[in-house]
mmCIF file of C-alpha atoms in Angstrom:
data_model
loop_
_atom_site.group_PDB
_atom_site.id
_atom_site.type_symbol
_atom_site.label_atom_id
_atom_site.label_comp_id
_atom_site.label_asym_id
_atom_site.label_seq_id
_atom_site.Cartn_x
_atom_site.Cartn_y
_atom_site.Cartn_z
ATOM 1 C CA MET A 1 0.000 0.000 0.000
ATOM 2 C CA LYS A 2 1.428 3.343 -0.973
ATOM 3 C CA MET A 3 1.471 6.385 1.217
ATOM 4 C CA ALA A 4 -1.375 8.623 0.165
ATOM 5 C CA SER A 5 -3.189 11.603 1.551
ATOM 6 C CA GLN A 6 -6.237 10.949 3.700
ATOM 7 C CA LYS A 7 -9.167 13.289 4.134
ATOM 8 C CA ARG A 8 -10.033 14.008 7.728
ATOM 9 C CA GLY A 9 -12.155 16.509 9.543
ATOM 10 C CA PRO A 10 -10.682 19.458 11.413
ATOM 11 C CA PRO A 11 -8.500 18.738 14.440
ATOM 12 C CA SER A 12 -10.601 18.043 17.500
ATOM 13 C CA SER A 13 -9.860 17.999 21.191
ATOM 14 C CA GLU A 14 -11.501 14.576 21.224
ATOM 15 C CA THR A 15 -8.411 13.159 19.529
ATOM 16 C CA GLN A 16 -6.267 14.152 22.492
ATOM 17 C CA LEU A 17 -6.269 11.635 25.299
ATOM 18 C CA PRO A 18 -5.965 12.872 28.895
ATOM 19 C CA THR A 19 -2.306 13.154 29.669
ATOM 20 C CA ARG A 20 -1.995 12.950 33.430
ATOM 21 C CA ILE A 21 -3.178 10.747 36.257
ATOM 22 C CA ARG A 22 -3.572 12.904 39.351
ATOM 23 C CA THR A 23 -3.193 10.480 42.227
ATOM 24 C CA HIS A 24 -0.909 10.162 45.202
ATOM 25 C CA SER A 25 -2.161 6.822 46.472
ATOM 26 C CA PRO A 26 0.857 4.738 47.572
ATOM 27 C CA GLY A 27 -0.456 1.664 45.768
ATOM 28 C CA ALA A 28 -1.380 3.444 42.550
ATOM 29 C CA THR A 29 0.559 3.030 39.343
ATOM 30 C CA GLN A 30 2.457 6.262 38.823
ATOM 31 C CA ARG A 31 2.200 6.464 35.091
ATOM 32 C CA LEU A 32 0.805 8.964 32.629
ATOM 33 C CA LEU A 33 -2.006 8.001 30.313
ATOM 34 C CA PRO A 34 -1.127 7.237 26.673
ATOM 35 C CA SER A 35 -0.700 10.170 24.312
ATOM 36 C CA PRO A 36 0.225 10.558 20.631
ATOM 37 C CA ALA A 37 3.847 11.302 21.564
ATOM 38 C CA CYS A 38 4.117 8.468 24.092
ATOM 39 C CA PRO A 39 1.490 5.815 23.262
ATOM 40 C CA GLY A 40 2.671 3.232 25.783
ATOM 41 C CA GLU A 41 2.654 0.458 23.188
ATOM 42 C CA VAL A 42 4.543 -0.717 20.139
ATOM 43 C CA LYS A 43 2.314 -0.409 17.098
ATOM 44 C CA THR A 44 2.778 -1.967 13.696
ATOM 45 C CA HIS A 45 3.735 -0.230 10.485
ATOM 46 C CA ASP A 46 0.525 -0.055 8.517
ATOM 47 C CA ARG A 47 2.212 0.431 5.174
ATOM 48 C CA GLY A 48 0.907 -2.660 3.449
ATOM 49 C CA SER A 49 3.221 -5.211 1.897
ATOM 50 C CA LEU A 50 6.300 -3.614 0.421
ATOM 51 C CA SER A 51 7.427 -5.139 -2.854
ATOM 52 C CA LYS A 52 10.804 -6.555 -3.663
ATOM 53 C CA ILE A 53 12.855 -4.925 -6.394
ATOM 54 C CA PRO A 54 11.743 -6.586 -9.684
ATOM 55 C CA PRO A 55 14.062 -9.356 -10.934
ATOM 56 C CA GLY A 56 16.785 -7.996 -13.153
ATOM 57 C CA PHE A 57 16.513 -4.468 -11.666
ATOM 58 C CA ASP A 58 18.850 -2.799 -9.229
ATOM 59 C CA VAL A 59 17.716 -0.008 -6.907
ATOM 60 C CA PHE A 60 18.794 2.711 -9.327
ATOM 61 C CA GLU A 61 16.761 1.201 -12.149
ATOM 62 C CA ALA A 62 13.735 0.896 -9.849
ATOM 63 C CA PHE A 63 14.192 4.525 -8.850
ATOM 64 C CA ALA A 64 14.487 5.624 -12.473
ATOM 65 C CA LYS A 65 11.362 3.652 -13.403
ATOM 66 C CA ILE A 66 9.286 5.274 -10.641
ATOM 67 C CA ARG A 67 10.555 8.709 -11.584
ATOM 68 C CA ALA A 68 9.842 8.228 -15.291
ATOM 69 C CA ASN A 69 6.448 6.522 -14.955
ATOM 70 C CA LYS A 70 5.009 9.282 -12.780
ATOM 71 C CA SER A 71 7.113 12.199 -14.050
ATOM 72 C CA LEU A 72 8.437 12.821 -10.546
ATOM 73 C CA LYS A 73 11.328 14.908 -9.322
ATOM 74 C CA ASP A 74 14.172 13.122 -7.539
ATOM 75 C CA GLU A 75 12.896 13.832 -4.026
ATOM 76 C CA ASP A 76 9.326 12.773 -4.856
ATOM 77 C CA ALA A 77 10.602 9.593 -6.475
ATOM 78 C CA PHE A 78 12.680 8.880 -3.370
ATOM 79 C CA LEU A 79 9.596 9.096 -1.107
ATOM 80 C CA GLU A 80 7.670 6.923 -3.558
ATOM 81 C CA LEU A 81 10.521 4.405 -3.449
ATOM 82 C CA LEU A 82 10.239 4.244 0.363
ATOM 83 C CA ALA A 83 6.505 3.629 0.089
ATOM 84 C CA THR A 84 6.796 0.955 -2.612
ATOM 85 C CA TYR A 85 9.849 -1.260 -2.128
ATOM 86 C CA ASP A 86 11.522 -3.137 0.700
ATOM 87 C CA ILE A 87 15.076 -1.817 0.398
ATOM 88 C CA PRO A 88 17.962 -2.061 2.884
ATOM 89 C CA LEU A 89 18.920 1.281 4.411
ATOM 90 C CA SER A 90 22.505 0.859 3.218
ATOM 91 C CA THR A 91 21.224 0.657 -0.358
ATOM 92 C CA LEU A 92 19.132 3.795 0.094
ATOM 93 C CA SER A 93 22.301 5.515 1.270
ATOM 94 C CA GLN A 94 23.853 4.806 -2.122
ATOM 95 C CA ILE A 95 21.047 6.722 -3.791
ATOM 96 C CA SER A 96 21.444 9.856 -1.706
ATOM 97 C CA ALA A 97 25.220 9.767 -1.414
ATOM 98 C CA LYS A 98 26.533 8.637 -4.772
ATOM 99 C CA LYS A 99 24.223 9.567 -7.593
ATOM 100 C CA LEU A 100 21.003 11.376 -6.901
ATOM 101 C CA GLU A 101 21.898 13.841 -4.134
ATOM 102 C CA VAL A 102 18.420 13.544 -2.686
ATOM 103 C CA SER A 103 17.607 16.481 -0.447
ATOM 104 C CA PHE A 104 14.231 17.638 0.811
ATOM 105 C CA SER A 105 15.474 21.177 1.431
ATOM 106 C CA ASN A 106 14.125 22.447 -1.893
ATOM 107 C CA LYS A 107 10.754 20.700 -1.702
ATOM 108 C CA THR A 108 7.498 22.546 -1.105
ATOM 109 C CA TYR A 109 4.854 21.592 1.421
ATOM 110 C CA LYS A 110 2.352 20.833 -1.332
ATOM 111 C CA GLU A 111 4.756 18.354 -2.917
ATOM 112 C CA ILE A 112 5.475 16.523 0.345
ATOM 113 C CA ALA A 113 2.001 16.561 1.962
ATOM 114 C CA PRO A 114 0.467 13.642 -0.027
ATOM 115 C CA PHE A 115 3.269 11.348 1.134
ATOM 116 C CA VAL A 116 2.539 12.064 4.818
ATOM 117 C CA TRP A 117 -1.271 11.709 4.736
ATOM 118 C CA LEU A 118 -2.047 15.434 4.541
ATOM 119 C CA GLU A 119 -4.044 17.490 2.050
ATOM 120 C CA PRO A 120 -1.710 19.724 0.012
ATOM 121 C CA ASN A 121 -4.128 22.662 -0.079
ATOM 122 C CA LYS A 122 -4.990 22.774 3.635
ATOM 123 C CA ALA A 123 -1.691 24.399 4.617
ATOM 124 C CA GLY A 124 -1.216 22.101 7.607
ATOM 125 C CA HIS A 125 -4.600 22.828 9.180
ATOM 126 C CA ASP A 126 -5.462 19.125 8.938
ATOM 127 C CA MET A 127 -2.654 18.233 11.344
ATOM 128 C CA VAL A 128 -4.202 17.184 14.648
ATOM 129 C CA ARG A 129 -3.536 19.703 17.408
ATOM 130 C CA LEU A 130 -0.996 18.450 19.923
ATOM 131 C CA ASP A 131 -0.738 19.462 23.571
ATOM 132 C CA ILE A 132 2.787 19.703 24.945
ATOM 133 C CA PHE A 133 3.905 19.669 28.561
ATOM 134 C CA ARG A 134 6.877 20.460 30.734
ATOM 135 C CA SER A 135 8.894 17.994 32.795
ATOM 136 C CA ARG A 136 10.522 19.928 35.600
ATOM 137 C CA ILE A 137 14.308 20.134 35.681
ATOM 138 C CA PRO A 138 15.757 20.190 39.226
ATOM 139 C CA THR A 139 17.506 23.428 40.152
ATOM 140 C CA THR A 140 20.984 21.882 40.369
ATOM 141 C CA MET A 141 20.681 20.458 36.856
ATOM 142 C CA PHE A 142 19.285 23.711 35.484
ATOM 143 C CA ARG A 143 22.233 25.635 36.949
ATOM 144 C CA ASP A 144 24.515 23.393 34.874
ATOM 145 C CA ILE A 145 22.442 24.131 31.767
ATOM 146 C CA ILE A 146 22.717 27.877 32.393
ATOM 147 C CA ARG A 147 26.501 27.584 32.613
ATOM 148 C CA ASP A 148 26.483 25.865 29.214
ATOM 149 C CA VAL A 149 24.222 28.572 27.760
ATOM 150 C CA ASP A 150 26.416 31.326 29.213
ATOM 151 C CA ASP A 151 29.471 29.692 27.641
ATOM 152 C CA ALA A 152 27.693 29.527 24.270
ATOM 153 C CA LEU A 153 26.635 33.187 24.448
ATOM 154 C CA THR A 154 30.168 34.180 25.452
ATOM 155 C CA GLN A 155 31.653 32.334 22.471
ATOM 156 C CA TYR A 156 29.096 33.210 19.794
ATOM 157 C CA GLY A 157 27.458 36.367 21.105
ATOM 158 C CA PRO A 158 23.750 37.132 21.694
ATOM 159 C CA LEU A 159 21.135 35.535 19.457
ATOM 160 C CA ASP A 160 20.922 38.592 17.208
ATOM 161 C CA PHE A 161 24.628 38.156 16.406
ATOM 162 C CA HIS A 162 24.150 34.630 15.046
ATOM 163 C CA ASP A 163 24.366 35.283 11.322
ATOM 164 C CA ASN A 164 24.881 31.661 10.249
ATOM 165 C CA GLU A 165 23.391 28.285 11.067
ATOM 166 C CA GLU A 166 26.543 26.947 12.756
ATOM 167 C CA ALA A 167 26.585 29.646 15.456
ATOM 168 C CA ARG A 168 22.866 29.308 16.048
ATOM 169 C CA SER A 169 23.164 25.526 16.267
ATOM 170 C CA ARG A 170 25.875 25.701 18.898
ATOM 171 C CA PHE A 171 23.671 27.924 21.031
ATOM 172 C CA ILE A 172 20.635 25.649 20.631
ATOM 173 C CA SER A 173 22.767 22.612 21.498
ATOM 174 C CA SER A 174 23.633 24.207 24.829
ATOM 175 C CA LEU A 175 19.950 23.897 25.778
ATOM 176 C CA PHE A 176 19.838 20.123 25.480
ATOM 177 C CA VAL A 177 23.378 18.767 25.931
ATOM 178 C CA ARG A 178 22.860 18.181 29.679
ATOM 179 C CA ILE A 179 19.468 16.616 29.002
ATOM 180 C CA VAL A 180 20.866 14.136 26.485
ATOM 181 C CA CYS A 181 23.704 13.207 28.857
ATOM 182 C CA VAL A 182 21.168 12.041 31.473
ATOM 183 C CA PHE A 183 20.535 9.022 29.229
ATOM 184 C CA ASN A 184 24.196 7.926 29.292
ATOM 185 C CA SER A 185 24.577 7.273 25.538
ATOM 186 C CA LEU A 186 21.282 5.379 25.301
ATOM 187 C CA VAL A 187 20.083 8.471 23.425
ATOM 188 C CA VAL A 188 22.700 9.567 20.897
ATOM 189 C CA ASN A 189 22.804 12.694 18.751
ATOM 190 C CA LYS A 190 23.666 11.932 15.119
ATOM 191 C CA PRO A 191 23.657 15.233 13.216
ATOM 192 C CA GLU A 192 22.713 14.776 9.552
ATOM 193 C CA THR A 193 23.731 11.126 9.313
ATOM 194 C CA LEU A 194 20.471 9.268 8.735
ATOM 195 C CA LEU A 195 21.537 8.419 5.194
ATOM 196 C CA GLU A 196 25.294 8.155 4.837
ATOM 197 C CA GLY A 197 26.847 10.870 2.746
ATOM 198 C CA GLU A 198 23.698 12.968 2.631
ATOM 199 C CA PRO A 199 24.763 16.463 1.558
ATOM 200 C CA THR A 200 24.736 19.313 4.063
ATOM 201 C CA ARG A 201 21.681 21.483 3.637
ATOM 202 C CA LYS A 202 22.452 25.155 3.357
ATOM 203 C CA GLY A 203 20.618 27.212 5.945
ATOM 204 C CA ARG A 204 19.581 24.450 8.308
ATOM 205 C CA ILE A 205 21.026 21.976 10.782
ATOM 206 C CA GLU A 206 19.520 18.580 11.520
ATOM 207 C CA HIS A 207 19.917 16.278 14.493
ATOM 208 C CA HIS A 208 18.652 12.702 14.535
ATOM 209 C CA PHE A 209 18.468 11.418 18.105
ATOM 210 C CA VAL A 210 18.685 7.638 18.229
ATOM 211 C CA ALA A 211 17.217 5.977 21.325
ATOM 212 C CA LEU A 212 18.303 2.340 21.611
ATOM 213 C CA ASP A 213 18.697 1.826 17.850
ATOM 214 C CA SER A 214 15.528 3.657 16.760
ATOM 215 C CA VAL A 215 15.494 7.186 15.366
ATOM 216 C CA SER A 216 13.137 8.717 17.925
ATOM 217 C CA ILE A 217 13.596 12.487 17.637
ATOM 218 C CA VAL A 218 14.258 14.662 14.591
ATOM 219 C CA PHE A 219 15.383 18.193 15.489
ATOM 220 C CA VAL A 220 15.641 20.676 12.613
ATOM 221 C CA GLU A 221 16.997 24.200 13.070
ATOM 222 C CA VAL A 222 16.373 26.786 10.357
ATOM 223 C CA LYS A 223 16.847 30.501 9.876
ATOM 224 C CA LYS A 224 14.121 32.615 11.437
ATOM 225 C CA THR A 225 13.031 33.935 8.049
ATOM 226 C CA TRP A 226 12.432 30.341 6.945
ATOM 227 C CA THR A 227 9.584 29.889 9.432
ATOM 228 C CA MET A 228 7.505 32.749 8.045
ATOM 229 C CA GLY A 229 4.761 32.530 5.415
ATOM 230 C CA ARG A 230 5.118 30.019 2.612
ATOM 231 C CA GLN A 231 8.725 29.283 3.524
ATOM 232 C CA GLY A 232 7.555 28.282 6.988
ATOM 233 C CA LEU A 233 5.040 25.855 5.532
ATOM 234 C CA ASP A 234 7.703 24.374 3.261
ATOM 235 C CA ALA A 235 10.022 23.951 6.262
ATOM 236 C CA LYS A 236 7.308 21.937 8.028
ATOM 237 C CA GLY A 237 6.935 19.723 4.981
ATOM 238 C CA GLN A 238 10.673 19.110 4.899
ATOM 239 C CA VAL A 239 10.643 18.132 8.582
ATOM 240 C CA LEU A 240 7.865 15.629 7.893
ATOM 241 C CA ALA A 241 9.790 14.203 4.932
ATOM 242 C CA GLU A 242 12.733 13.606 7.261
ATOM 243 C CA CYS A 243 10.324 11.886 9.657
ATOM 244 C CA ALA A 244 9.195 9.581 6.838
ATOM 245 C CA ALA A 245 12.809 8.621 6.108
ATOM 246 C CA SER A 246 13.450 8.066 9.844
ATOM 247 C CA ASP A 247 10.364 5.882 10.132
ATOM 248 C CA TYR A 248 11.567 3.797 7.204
ATOM 249 C CA ALA A 249 14.985 3.404 8.830
ATOM 250 C CA ASN A 250 13.308 2.160 12.012
ATOM 251 C CA MET A 251 11.147 -0.275 10.082
ATOM 252 C CA ARG A 252 14.242 -1.754 8.465
ATOM 253 C CA GLN A 253 15.580 -2.374 11.990
ATOM 254 C CA GLY A 254 12.366 -4.119 13.036
ATOM 255 C CA LEU A 255 11.442 -1.211 15.315
ATOM 256 C CA TRP A 256 8.507 1.172 15.590
ATOM 257 C CA VAL A 257 8.225 4.424 17.504
ATOM 258 C CA PRO A 258 6.269 7.589 16.808
ATOM 259 C CA ILE A 259 8.789 10.020 15.373
ATOM 260 C CA LEU A 260 8.953 13.104 17.587
ATOM 261 C CA ALA A 261 10.065 16.124 15.597
ATOM 262 C CA ILE A 262 11.007 19.686 16.486
ATOM 263 C CA LEU A 263 11.274 22.654 14.133
ATOM 264 C CA CYS A 264 13.215 25.552 15.644
ATOM 265 C CA ASP A 265 14.167 28.976 14.288
ATOM 266 C CA GLY A 266 16.433 29.898 17.195
ATOM 267 C CA ASN A 267 13.649 31.569 19.155
ATOM 268 C CA ASN A 268 10.434 29.623 18.586
ATOM 269 C CA PHE A 269 9.569 25.949 18.347
ATOM 270 C CA GLU A 270 6.967 23.693 16.791
ATOM 271 C CA PHE A 271 6.566 20.085 17.926
ATOM 272 C CA PHE A 272 5.290 17.297 15.658
ATOM 273 C CA VAL A 273 4.373 13.638 16.075
ATOM 274 C CA PHE A 274 4.650 11.413 12.993
ATOM 275 C CA ASP A 275 2.558 8.272 13.604
ATOM 276 C CA SER A 276 2.986 5.877 10.683
ATOM 277 C CA SER A 277 0.668 3.302 12.244
ATOM 278 C CA ALA A 278 -2.313 5.646 12.520
ATOM 279 C CA LYS A 279 -1.211 7.578 9.396
ATOM 280 C CA ARG A 280 -1.610 10.792 11.318
ATOM 281 C CA ILE A 281 0.431 13.938 11.914
ATOM 282 C CA TYR A 282 0.134 15.982 15.113
ATOM 283 C CA SER A 283 1.372 19.540 15.601
ATOM 284 C CA SER A 284 1.653 21.849 18.606
ATOM 285 C CA ARG A 285 1.582 24.888 16.311
ATOM 286 C CA ARG A 286 4.066 27.668 17.059
ATOM 287 C CA VAL A 287 5.329 27.685 20.654
ATOM 288 C CA PRO A 288 7.188 30.765 21.983
ATOM 289 C CA GLY A 289 10.692 29.802 23.005
ATOM 290 C CA ILE A 290 13.730 31.939 23.731
ATOM 291 C CA ILE A 291 13.031 35.582 24.599
ATOM 292 C CA ALA A 292 16.161 37.682 24.169
ATOM 293 C CA LYS A 293 15.781 41.417 24.730
ATOM 294 C CA GLU A 294 18.671 43.697 23.888
ATOM 295 C CA LEU A 295 18.169 45.795 27.029
ATOM 296 C CA GLY A 296 17.583 44.829 30.647
ATOM 297 C CA ASP A 297 19.030 42.221 32.968
ATOM 298 C CA HIS A 298 18.111 39.200 30.809
ATOM 299 C CA SER A 299 15.605 37.858 33.363
ATOM 300 C CA ASP A 300 13.187 37.149 30.513
ATOM 301 C CA LEU A 301 15.923 35.193 28.747
ATOM 302 C CA LEU A 302 16.575 33.127 31.870
ATOM 303 C CA LEU A 303 12.891 32.322 32.439
ATOM 304 C CA SER A 304 12.301 31.480 28.781
ATOM 305 C CA ILE A 305 15.316 29.149 28.776
ATOM 306 C CA LYS A 306 13.825 27.297 31.757
ATOM 307 C CA GLN A 307 10.481 26.870 30.021
ATOM 308 C CA THR A 308 12.064 25.792 26.731
ATOM 309 C CA CYS A 309 14.420 23.306 28.372
ATOM 310 C CA GLU A 310 11.552 21.720 30.286
ATOM 311 C CA TYR A 311 9.552 21.271 27.086
ATOM 312 C CA LEU A 312 12.639 19.663 25.541
ATOM 313 C CA PHE A 313 13.237 17.502 28.629
ATOM 314 C CA ASP A 314 9.701 16.134 28.397
ATOM 315 C CA TRP A 315 10.168 15.448 24.674
ATOM 316 C CA PHE A 316 13.443 13.567 25.223
ATOM 317 C CA ILE A 317 11.973 11.507 28.065
ATOM 318 C CA MET A 318 9.154 10.395 25.768
ATOM 319 C CA GLY A 319 11.629 9.601 22.990
ATOM 320 C CA TYR A 320 13.610 7.489 25.460
ATOM 321 C CA ILE A 321 10.506 5.673 26.728
ATOM 322 C CA ASN A 322 9.362 4.955 23.164
ATOM 323 C CA GLY A 323 12.792 3.643 22.180
ATOM 324 C CA LEU A 324 13.006 1.563 25.351
ATOM 325 C CA GLN A 325 9.607 0.024 24.720
ATOM 326 C CA SER A 326 10.311 -0.722 21.054
ATOM 327 C CA PHE A 327 13.761 -2.227 21.613
ATOM 328 C CA GLY A 328 12.535 -4.339 24.529
ATOM 329 C CA HIS A 329 9.541 -5.514 22.483
ATOM 330 C CA ARG A 330 11.794 -6.607 19.623
ATOM 331 C CA SER A 331 14.176 -8.383 21.992
ATOM 332 C CA LEU A 332 11.306 -10.230 23.665
ATOM 333 C CA ASN A 333 9.866 -11.335 20.320
ATOM 334 C CA ARG A 334 13.241 -12.709 19.276
ATOM 335 C CA SER A 335 13.462 -14.861 22.403
ATOM 336 C CA ARG A 336 9.892 -16.096 22.864
ATOM 337 C CA THR A 337 11.066 -19.656 23.465
ATOM 338 C CA LYS A 338 13.098 -18.669 26.502
ATOM 339 C CA ILE A 339 12.654 -16.084 29.229
ATOM 340 C CA TRP A 340 15.972 -14.326 29.514
ATOM 341 C CA GLU A 341 17.252 -12.682 32.673
ATOM 342 C CA SER A 342 17.323 -9.402 30.767
ATOM 343 C CA THR A 343 13.521 -9.418 30.400
ATOM 344 C CA GLY A 344 13.117 -8.355 34.015
ATOM 345 C CA GLN A 345 15.726 -5.644 33.510
ATOM 346 C CA TRP A 346 13.818 -4.219 30.530
ATOM 347 C CA GLU A 347 10.608 -4.248 32.532
ATOM 348 C CA SER A 348 12.275 -2.481 35.465
ATOM 349 C CA ALA A 349 13.825 0.110 33.163
ATOM 350 C CA LEU A 350 10.468 0.855 31.552
ATOM 351 C CA ALA A 351 8.605 0.991 34.881
ATOM 352 C CA ASN A 352 11.181 3.385 36.334
ATOM 353 C CA ALA A 353 11.093 5.563 33.206
ATOM 354 C CA ASN A 354 7.309 5.844 33.311
ATOM 355 C CA THR A 355 7.366 6.631 37.028
ATOM 356 C CA ALA A 356 10.086 9.226 36.482
ATOM 357 C CA HIS A 357 8.003 10.887 33.776
ATOM 358 C CA TRP A 358 5.011 11.012 36.116
ATOM 359 C CA TYR A 359 7.077 12.611 38.901
ATOM 360 C CA LEU A 360 8.601 15.205 36.569
ATOM 361 C CA ARG A 361 5.255 16.181 35.047
ATOM 362 C CA GLU A 362 3.736 16.441 38.548
ATOM 363 C CA ALA A 363 6.693 18.581 39.606
ATOM 364 C CA ALA A 364 6.077 20.975 36.711
ATOM 365 C CA GLU A 365 2.418 21.221 37.699
ATOM 366 C CA ALA A 366 3.357 21.902 41.329
ATOM 367 C CA ALA A 367 5.702 24.683 40.199
ATOM 368 C CA ASN A 368 2.921 26.135 38.069
ATOM 369 C CA GLU A 369 0.816 26.244 41.237
ATOM 370 C CA ARG A 370 3.781 27.947 42.991
ATOM 371 C CA ASP A 371 4.367 25.067 45.392
ATOM 372 C CA PHE A 372 8.093 25.208 44.722
ATOM 373 C CA GLU A 373 9.292 23.075 47.626
ATOM 374 C CA HIS A 374 7.056 20.205 46.546
ATOM 375 C CA ALA A 375 8.075 20.802 42.925
ATOM 376 C CA GLU A 376 11.772 20.481 43.749
ATOM 377 C CA ASN A 377 11.243 17.325 45.804
ATOM 378 C CA MET A 378 9.200 15.709 43.041
ATOM 379 C CA ALA A 379 11.702 16.752 40.361
ATOM 380 C CA SER A 380 14.610 15.309 42.332
ATOM 381 C CA GLN A 381 12.756 12.025 42.797
ATOM 382 C CA GLY A 382 11.861 11.972 39.122
ATOM 383 C CA LEU A 383 15.437 12.534 37.975
ATOM 384 C CA GLU A 384 16.633 9.849 40.386
ATOM 385 C CA ARG A 385 14.129 7.355 38.955
ATOM 386 C CA LEU A 386 15.135 8.294 35.411
ATOM 387 C CA ILE A 387 18.802 7.668 36.190
ATOM 388 C CA GLN A 388 17.784 4.365 37.785
ATOM 389 C CA SER A 389 15.910 3.435 34.614
ATOM 390 C CA VAL A 390 18.986 4.112 32.498
ATOM 391 C CA SER A 391 21.107 1.935 34.792
ATOM 392 C CA ASN A 392 18.547 -0.903 34.524
ATOM 393 C CA VAL A 393 18.771 -1.157 30.736
ATOM 394 C CA PRO A 394 20.606 -4.344 29.647
ATOM 395 C CA TYR A 395 22.211 -2.565 26.720
ATOM 396 C CA GLU A 396 25.848 -1.659 26.244
ATOM 397 C CA PRO A 397 26.132 2.131 25.811
ATOM 398 C CA ILE A 398 28.478 3.296 23.090
ATOM 399 C CA TYR A 399 30.432 5.322 25.638
ATOM 400 C CA GLU A 400 30.766 5.046 29.409
ATOM 401 C CA ARG A 401 31.848 8.152 31.283
ATOM 402 C CA SER A 402 35.419 7.526 32.405
ATOM 403 C CA LEU A 403 37.669 10.576 31.974
ATOM 404 C CA ALA A 404 36.645 12.296 35.219
ATOM 405 C CA SER A 405 37.197 9.086 37.189
ATOM 406 C CA LEU A 406 40.829 8.944 36.039
ATOM 407 C CA TRP A 407 41.769 12.240 37.677
ATOM 408 C CA ASP A 408 40.252 13.908 40.753
ATOM 409 C CA GLY A 409 41.976 17.263 40.219
ATOM 410 C CA SER A 410 43.852 17.159 43.533
ATOM 411 C CA MET A 411 47.165 17.436 41.684
ATOM 412 C CA PRO A 412 48.270 18.415 38.169
ATOM 413 C CA LEU A 413 47.266 15.863 35.554
ATOM 414 C CA GLU A 414 50.844 15.189 34.470
ATOM 415 C CA GLU A 415 51.819 14.418 38.064
ATOM 416 C CA ALA A 416 48.785 12.228 38.713
ATOM 417 C CA LEU A 417 49.475 10.197 35.579
ATOM 418 C CA SER A 418 53.264 10.428 35.615
ATOM 419 C CA SER A 419 53.574 6.693 35.032
ATOM 420 C CA ARG A 420 51.699 7.037 31.727
ATOM 421 C CA ASN A 421 54.020 9.436 29.906
ATOM 422 C CA ILE A 422 52.939 9.280 26.259
ATOM 423 C CA PHE A 423 55.040 12.145 24.926
#
C-alpha cells in the first residue's frame, strides 16, 4: 500500500487523550495516560506489503522507473521508493550519497504533503492539534544548563549576532546537551547522518536522536526567516519528509516508535508527532521559546530558557521511553522460546522511566501552582528514577563516562598520571 493523503475533519480535542493521572495513592501506578507522543505500546507499520525490487533491476533502475512513470522529481521519487519497495537502508544511502543527491530542502509543502497523509491545499490545518507539557528540571541540573548557555553566548554572542546556522546551532545545542547526557549514551545525537553521505543542507542543521537503535527524535533548526509565510510551511513539509525517512529506517531495523520532531528557528519551536501506524500527523503549532531582549538584565531570557528546556526535557523523556519500549519488544519477540534474565531488567527500566516521567510532570504542575518546595522534591525524585531506569537497561552504551574518574583534580594531571608518559 502506498502512502497517500487521507481526508479528515478538522483537528478536534476529542483526539487528544488525557495526559496525566492525578493520584498520590501509595499503591497506585504512577504512570501517565497514553498520548500521541508516548502511546505506551509498540504499534505496527501499517504500510501494506512492500514489494521486492523486480528481478533484473537494481535499486537505481527501480528509482528511475518510478521517476519516469510518474514524471516525478528526484525527491518525490525517493519518497515513492520508500513507500513501494523493501530496500535495505545501506542501499538507500547509495542513492542519496553517490548519484542522486536527494535532499528535501528544496521541496514545497504541497509536494510533500500527499506522502505524509495530509491534504496539500490545507496548509497544515489538517494536522491534529498536539498538547505539549513540561517535565521539571531540578535546580541543580538547570544551573549546569545555564553555565552551558552562558558559555555559548560568550563564544558566539547574543542571538541577534548569530548570522549563520553553525553559530545558532551551537547555542541551541547548549539547551539540550545536559538533558541528552542524562541518558548515558542510550540516546545519541547523530547530526545529519540518517543516510550516509547525505549532503549538508544550506541554511539548516539537523539532528537525529537515536534511542536504543531507533530514530526517535528529529530536530531541525532553520533561519528565522524560513519559518515565516510560505517558507515556513515548506520547512514543516521538509521536517515531515525527514520523519518519513526516519520511520523507514526504524522499520528496516524491526522497530517502531512515533517520530517526535522539532522545528526551531532559534527563538520559537513547533513540535510534531509522525505516527505511521495511525497515518496521522500531530502539531503543537508555534510555541514561543527563547526571549532575548537587547536591554535589561536578561531575566526574561533566563525564564524562557527554563520553560524551553523543560519542554525539551519532556520530549526527550518520551523519545527514550518509546525507544526503550520498542527495543525491549523486539528483543522479547526474538526470544519467545526462553525467558531471559534481561527481560526483568527491561521491565524495570520501563517501569522506572514511566514513574520518572510522572514525577517530573507532577513537579512541573506543582511549580505552576507555585508550590516550589514540593516541585523540587518531586523533580529530584523523578530525575533519580530516570537515572535508575537508564542503569537498569541491559544494553551496552556506546560510551561510558570515564575521563573524570581517572583524575580527581587534587594534583596536576601530568603528576597524577606520571607513570603514563605518552610524549
